[in-house]
Each structure stands twice: as C-alpha cells, then as structure tokens.
Short mmCIF file of C-alpha atoms in Angstrom, two decimals:
data_model
loop_
_atom_site.label_atom_id
_atom_site.label_comp_id
_atom_site.label_asym_id
_atom_site.label_seq_id
_atom_site.Cartn_x
_atom_site.Cartn_y
_atom_site.Cartn_z
CA MET A 27 82.33 141.01 150.58
CA GLU A 28 81.53 144.73 150.34
CA ILE A 29 80.42 144.76 153.98
CA ARG A 30 83.79 143.33 155.04
CA LYS A 31 85.62 145.98 153.03
CA THR A 32 83.47 148.68 154.60
CA ASP A 33 84.16 147.39 158.10
CA LYS A 34 87.86 147.21 157.36
CA GLY A 35 87.84 150.75 156.00
CA GLN A 36 85.97 151.98 159.06
CA ASN A 37 88.48 150.32 161.36
CA MET A 38 91.40 151.86 159.50
CA GLU A 39 89.74 155.27 159.63
CA LYS A 40 89.12 154.85 163.36
CA GLU A 41 92.75 153.84 163.99
CA ALA A 42 94.04 156.80 161.95
CA GLY A 43 91.78 159.15 163.89
CA SER A 44 92.98 157.66 167.17
CA MET A 45 96.63 158.18 166.23
CA CYS A 46 95.94 161.76 165.12
CA ASN A 47 94.29 162.50 168.46
CA LEU A 48 97.26 161.03 170.31
CA LEU A 49 99.65 163.01 168.12
CA ARG A 50 97.85 166.28 168.85
CA MET A 51 97.94 165.51 172.56
CA ASP A 52 101.66 164.62 172.44
CA LEU A 53 102.51 167.80 170.56
CA TYR A 54 100.52 169.89 173.04
CA ARG A 55 102.33 168.27 175.97
CA LEU A 56 105.66 168.70 174.21
CA LYS A 57 105.15 172.45 173.82
CA ARG A 58 104.77 172.72 177.58
CA SER A 59 107.74 170.45 178.35
CA TRP A 60 110.99 172.04 179.57
CA SER A 61 113.13 169.16 178.31
CA VAL A 62 112.56 169.85 174.61
CA TYR A 63 113.88 173.40 175.00
CA PHE A 64 116.67 172.39 177.37
CA CYS A 65 118.08 169.77 174.98
CA PHE A 66 117.85 172.16 172.04
CA GLY A 67 119.55 174.87 174.08
CA ILE A 68 122.47 172.52 174.79
CA LEU A 69 122.80 171.83 171.05
CA LEU A 70 122.93 175.56 170.30
CA LEU A 71 125.41 176.16 173.11
CA MET A 72 127.71 173.45 171.74
CA THR A 73 127.35 174.93 168.25
CA ALA A 74 128.44 178.38 169.44
CA ALA A 75 131.33 176.90 171.46
CA THR A 76 132.50 174.87 168.44
CA PHE A 77 132.46 177.95 166.22
CA LEU A 78 134.48 179.86 168.77
CA MET A 79 137.10 177.10 169.06
CA VAL A 80 137.36 176.75 165.27
CA TRP A 81 137.78 180.52 164.94
CA LEU A 82 140.50 180.59 167.61
CA ALA A 83 142.41 177.61 166.22
CA GLY A 84 141.73 177.94 162.51
CA THR A 85 142.02 181.63 161.64
CA GLU A 86 144.83 184.15 161.88
CA GLU A 87 142.73 186.72 163.72
CA GLY A 88 141.46 184.08 166.11
CA GLY A 89 145.03 182.89 166.73
CA LYS A 90 146.05 186.38 167.84
CA THR A 91 143.11 186.46 170.25
CA ALA A 92 144.05 183.01 171.57
CA VAL A 93 147.57 184.27 172.33
CA LYS A 94 146.20 187.31 174.16
CA ILE A 95 144.01 185.21 176.43
CA GLY A 96 146.72 182.62 176.98
CA MET A 97 145.15 179.70 175.13
CA MET A 98 148.24 179.15 173.00
CA THR A 99 151.72 180.51 172.51
CA ALA A 100 152.81 182.78 169.67
CA ALA A 101 154.64 179.84 168.07
CA GLN A 102 151.50 177.73 168.15
CA ALA A 103 149.42 180.56 166.75
CA ALA A 104 151.88 180.95 163.88
CA GLU A 105 151.13 177.36 162.94
CA HIS A 106 147.37 177.80 163.16
CA GLY A 107 145.29 175.28 161.28
CA SER A 108 143.78 175.99 157.90
CA LEU A 109 140.06 175.88 157.11
CA GLU A 110 140.74 175.22 153.45
CA GLY A 111 138.30 172.67 152.07
CA VAL A 112 135.86 173.10 154.97
CA ASP A 113 132.40 174.39 154.09
CA LEU A 114 129.27 175.05 156.10
CA LEU A 115 127.78 171.57 155.69
CA MET A 116 131.00 169.87 156.73
CA LEU A 117 131.24 172.06 159.82
CA PHE A 118 127.57 171.53 160.66
CA ARG A 119 128.04 167.79 160.38
CA ARG A 120 131.11 167.75 162.63
CA MET A 121 129.27 169.72 165.31
CA GLY A 122 127.29 166.71 166.41
CA LEU A 123 125.97 164.45 163.68
CA SER A 124 129.22 162.67 162.82
CA GLY A 125 130.29 162.30 166.44
CA GLY A 126 126.93 161.21 167.77
CA VAL A 127 126.31 164.16 170.11
CA TYR A 128 123.17 165.14 168.18
CA ASN A 129 121.76 161.61 168.42
CA MET A 130 122.57 161.53 172.12
CA MET A 131 120.68 164.75 172.84
CA LEU A 132 117.74 163.71 170.65
CA GLY A 133 117.70 160.32 172.37
CA ILE A 134 117.67 161.92 175.82
CA GLN A 135 114.75 164.14 174.81
CA VAL A 136 112.81 161.14 173.47
CA MET A 137 113.61 159.16 176.62
CA LEU A 138 112.37 161.91 178.93
CA PHE A 139 109.15 162.30 176.95
CA VAL A 140 108.29 158.60 176.63
CA CYS A 141 109.32 157.60 180.15
CA SER A 142 107.24 160.41 181.64
CA ASP A 143 104.10 158.52 180.55
CA TYR A 144 105.17 155.50 182.60
CA GLN A 145 106.47 157.42 185.61
CA SER A 146 103.24 159.41 185.97
CA GLY A 147 100.96 156.46 185.19
CA PHE A 148 99.50 158.48 182.31
CA VAL A 149 100.05 155.57 179.92
CA LYS A 150 97.30 153.57 181.69
CA ASN A 151 94.77 156.30 180.99
CA ILE A 152 95.88 156.48 177.37
CA MET A 153 95.57 152.73 176.85
CA ALA A 154 92.11 152.77 178.44
CA LEU A 155 90.94 155.32 175.87
CA HIS A 156 92.96 154.06 172.89
CA GLN A 157 93.06 150.28 172.91
CA ASN A 158 94.98 150.03 169.65
CA ARG A 159 98.57 150.15 170.87
CA TRP A 160 99.96 150.68 167.37
CA SER A 161 98.41 154.15 167.52
CA TYR A 162 100.39 154.92 170.67
CA ALA A 163 103.67 153.70 169.14
CA GLY A 164 103.01 155.58 165.89
CA SER A 165 102.18 158.78 167.74
CA LYS A 166 105.39 158.68 169.79
CA ILE A 167 107.57 158.06 166.71
CA LEU A 168 105.81 160.77 164.68
CA THR A 169 106.26 163.20 167.57
CA ALA A 170 109.96 162.32 167.73
CA GLY A 171 110.23 162.92 163.97
CA ILE A 172 108.64 166.36 164.31
CA VAL A 173 110.96 167.30 167.16
CA ASN A 174 113.88 166.01 165.10
CA ILE A 175 113.14 168.17 162.04
CA CYS A 176 112.72 171.20 164.33
CA TYR A 177 116.07 170.47 165.97
CA LEU A 178 117.91 169.89 162.68
CA THR A 179 116.56 172.93 160.85
CA GLY A 180 116.85 175.11 163.95
CA GLN A 181 120.47 174.14 164.52
CA PHE A 182 121.31 174.61 160.83
CA ALA A 183 119.71 178.07 160.86
CA PHE A 184 121.76 178.90 163.96
CA VAL A 185 124.92 177.71 162.17
CA LEU A 186 124.12 180.07 159.28
CA LEU A 187 123.59 182.94 161.71
CA VAL A 188 126.78 182.32 163.71
CA ASN A 189 128.84 181.84 160.54
CA ALA A 190 127.64 185.21 159.32
CA ARG A 191 128.48 186.72 162.73
CA PHE A 192 132.04 185.37 162.41
CA GLY A 193 132.39 187.04 159.01
CA HIS A 194 131.56 183.95 156.93
CA MET A 195 134.47 182.01 158.38
CA VAL A 196 133.63 179.04 156.12
CA PRO A 197 131.93 179.23 152.71
CA GLY A 198 128.23 178.53 152.43
CA VAL A 199 126.54 175.80 150.40
CA GLY A 200 123.70 175.69 147.91
CA ILE A 201 120.06 175.03 148.81
CA ARG A 202 120.09 171.75 146.85
CA ASP A 203 123.02 170.36 148.81
CA SER A 204 121.56 171.54 152.11
CA LEU A 205 118.18 169.93 151.42
CA PHE A 206 119.79 166.66 150.37
CA PHE A 207 121.94 166.41 153.47
CA ILE A 208 119.31 167.53 155.99
CA SER A 209 116.63 165.27 154.50
CA TRP A 210 118.63 162.05 154.68
CA ALA A 211 120.12 163.04 158.07
CA TRP A 212 116.56 163.54 159.32
CA MET A 213 115.59 160.08 158.08
CA ALA A 214 118.55 158.43 159.83
CA THR A 215 118.20 160.35 163.11
CA THR A 216 114.44 159.71 163.19
CA ALA A 217 115.24 156.01 162.88
CA PHE A 218 117.48 156.38 165.94
CA ALA A 219 114.65 158.17 167.74
CA ALA A 220 112.36 155.23 166.91
CA LEU A 221 114.96 152.90 168.43
CA MET A 222 114.92 155.02 171.59
CA VAL A 223 111.10 154.87 171.73
CA CYS A 224 111.34 151.08 171.46
CA ILE A 225 113.96 150.81 174.23
CA CYS A 226 112.04 153.12 176.57
CA ILE A 227 108.74 151.28 176.04
CA TRP A 228 110.43 147.93 176.57
CA SER A 229 112.43 148.94 179.65
CA ARG A 230 110.15 151.65 181.12
CA SER A 231 113.35 152.94 182.73
CA VAL A 232 114.95 156.39 182.63
CA ALA A 233 118.32 154.86 183.50
CA ALA A 234 118.16 152.32 180.66
CA GLY A 235 117.00 154.99 178.21
CA THR A 236 119.78 157.36 179.22
CA LEU A 237 122.41 154.63 178.93
CA ALA A 238 121.10 153.66 175.49
CA ALA A 239 121.11 157.28 174.28
CA VAL A 240 124.72 157.77 175.37
CA LEU A 241 126.19 154.42 174.28
CA LEU A 242 124.25 153.94 171.04
CA GLY A 243 124.05 157.61 170.09
CA THR A 244 127.78 158.30 170.40
CA GLY A 245 128.91 155.07 168.74
CA SER A 246 130.40 153.66 171.95
CA VAL A 247 128.94 150.27 171.00
CA VAL A 248 129.25 150.36 167.21
CA GLU A 249 132.87 151.53 166.96
CA PRO A 250 134.42 148.90 169.28
CA LEU A 251 132.27 146.18 167.72
CA ARG A 252 133.38 147.19 164.25
CA MET A 253 137.05 147.22 165.29
CA PHE A 254 136.69 143.73 166.75
CA LEU A 255 134.90 142.36 163.69
CA ASP A 256 137.45 143.97 161.35
CA VAL A 257 140.04 141.63 162.82
CA PHE A 258 138.08 138.82 161.15
CA HIS A 259 137.23 140.97 158.09
CA LEU A 260 133.56 140.94 159.12
CA GLY A 261 133.01 144.56 160.11
CA GLY A 262 131.96 145.96 156.73
CA TRP A 263 128.23 145.46 157.29
CA LEU A 264 128.34 147.93 160.18
CA ASP A 265 129.10 150.71 157.70
CA ASP A 266 125.34 150.77 157.12
CA SER A 267 124.53 151.32 160.78
CA ILE A 268 122.87 154.61 161.72
CA TYR A 269 125.94 155.94 163.53
CA LEU A 270 128.43 155.20 160.73
CA THR A 271 126.01 156.34 158.03
CA LEU A 272 125.77 159.73 159.74
CA SER A 273 129.57 159.78 160.03
CA MET A 274 130.46 158.68 156.50
CA GLY A 275 127.39 159.39 154.36
CA PRO A 276 127.61 161.86 151.44
CA ASP A 277 127.40 165.61 151.97
CA ARG A 278 126.19 166.17 148.43
CA TYR A 279 124.21 164.27 145.85
CA GLU A 280 126.52 163.34 142.98
CA THR A 281 125.46 159.87 141.78
CA VAL A 282 122.47 157.59 142.23
CA SER A 283 124.50 155.46 144.63
CA ASP A 284 124.43 158.37 147.10
CA LEU A 285 120.72 157.68 147.65
CA TYR A 286 121.57 154.57 149.68
CA VAL A 287 121.44 156.76 152.81
CA TYR A 288 117.68 157.10 152.37
CA LEU A 289 117.34 153.32 152.21
CA VAL A 290 119.37 152.93 155.39
CA GLY A 291 117.27 155.49 157.26
CA ALA A 292 113.92 154.25 155.94
CA GLY A 293 114.87 150.62 156.56
CA PHE A 294 115.84 151.13 160.20
CA LEU A 295 112.85 153.41 160.76
CA GLY A 296 110.49 150.73 159.47
CA ILE A 297 112.15 147.95 161.50
CA TYR A 298 112.16 149.88 164.77
CA THR A 299 108.57 151.04 164.27
CA VAL A 300 107.36 147.46 163.79
CA VAL A 301 109.41 146.18 166.75
CA THR A 302 108.04 148.98 168.93
CA GLY A 303 104.48 148.04 168.05
CA VAL A 304 105.10 144.35 168.73
CA VAL A 305 106.78 145.06 172.09
CA LEU A 306 103.94 147.34 173.14
CA LYS A 307 101.25 144.80 172.19
CA LYS A 308 102.92 142.14 174.32
CA GLN A 309 103.23 144.39 177.38
CA ASP A 310 100.91 144.19 180.33
CA ILE A 311 100.09 147.79 181.18
#
C-alpha cells in the first residue's frame, strides 16, 4: 500500500515539475513575443482616447476645447455632460471590461500565443518531451492568467496616471475597493482566457480563435441570446455568464452576496480547464 502511495506521489511530483518547466518556457517565449506588447499597447491607447473623449464631453474646460477644434457647437458645449457619480473604478470598468473590449484583446493575445505552437509544429516537440497533456493545458492557462494580471494592473496603473494628468477628473477609490474589483475581474477574465485556450486547441485555427475572441469577448453572442430567451422569460441564467458578470458585477464589496462573482469566475475557470485537458487528450498530434 505504501509503495503505491509512493509511486503516486512520485508521479504527481513529476507532473508538477513538467508543468513548471513548460510554464517557464512559455513565459520566456512570451517575453520575446511582439503580440503581448502590441495588444497591451492597444489597450493603453484606447484608455488614453477614452479619457480624452470623456474630458472633452464631460467637463467645462474640455467643452471649450471641443468648440475650438470644431467637435461640437457652443450650444452643445453649454449642455456638456456631468461626471457626477462617476469614480475611477467605474471609468476603468467602462473602458473595456463592461463592453468586452478587454476580453477581446486578451483573447486575441491568447489565440496568437497558443496557435503559434500549432502553426510552427512546435507542439509536436513539446508532446514528445512532455507526454502528460494536462501539463501542457495547465501551462497555457497559467501563462494566460499571468498575462491577464499584468494587463489588468498595468492598465489600472495607467488609468491612475492619466487621471492625475487630467487634474483628477474623476475621484479616486480606496485600495480595498480596487483590490476587490481587480481580483474578481481577474478571475472572470482568466476564465475567458481558459475558454480561448480550449477553442484554439480544439480548432487549431487562427481564424476560429479570432472569431471566438471577437464574438464571445464582446458579448455579440450572449446579448442576442439573452434578448431572445427573455421573450420566454428564460434569459435570467445568462446573468451569470462571464460577459454579463463583468458588465453587471459589483464595483465594491458591501455584502456577502457580492462574493458570487468569485464563484462565477472560479466555476468557469475550472470547467474550461477540465474541458481543455479532455480535448487535448483526445487529439491526435
């Protein structure tokens, strides 16, 4: 009995070591990949453009500038929108998370990274050295999670910097609220990244991965489906989808019920990780 336990422990240790080696290799390749920086650069560019548009349309000083450059008339500027009730977290969320743009860019980055293994034939070499395919799936999802936390914290830091540059256009938020929101948003977006890993491994296609990132990331599938099901009063369950959770989840922790967002993210992350492993084990590579 003890021998069996020892063998099982050795196998688990070997599998963990294999996944760690794959993770180190993936992270090394990722540092040298142009796509990870390109996608992040687009996120930062959209963040700066959003701040500029909000400043022009939502502040008195910005309205005057908009009139000077011909973006709006004096009458429109006099009726400029108010930023009352908008704080830094709300603005950060609307810059990509609630509309799905962040998921789309993260999904495209994951697609480019995973599909490159198949396009180059590198995956055959990996499978020859690491026969346990769960290690490969785990490494790809862990790598996506690391990229995700770098993207989220990097974009949030950029939002803080740009807000300060615009004279604190919207009020800041506390560290507790920021950590709560970023942590559950990371869980949910990492679950989406795991879905993208699954789709790319199953399809082995850049086109399919790109289409999935755009349609699933931006809610182009979830929103119409929910509207159709609402006709029959059956659309409520989609409120717990990744897209709608990111759109409607809490900004701040107020009651225990707000923790449901962690369950949604962890649940989908677990499901997509298992499905990815099963799909990969059944593939002939």
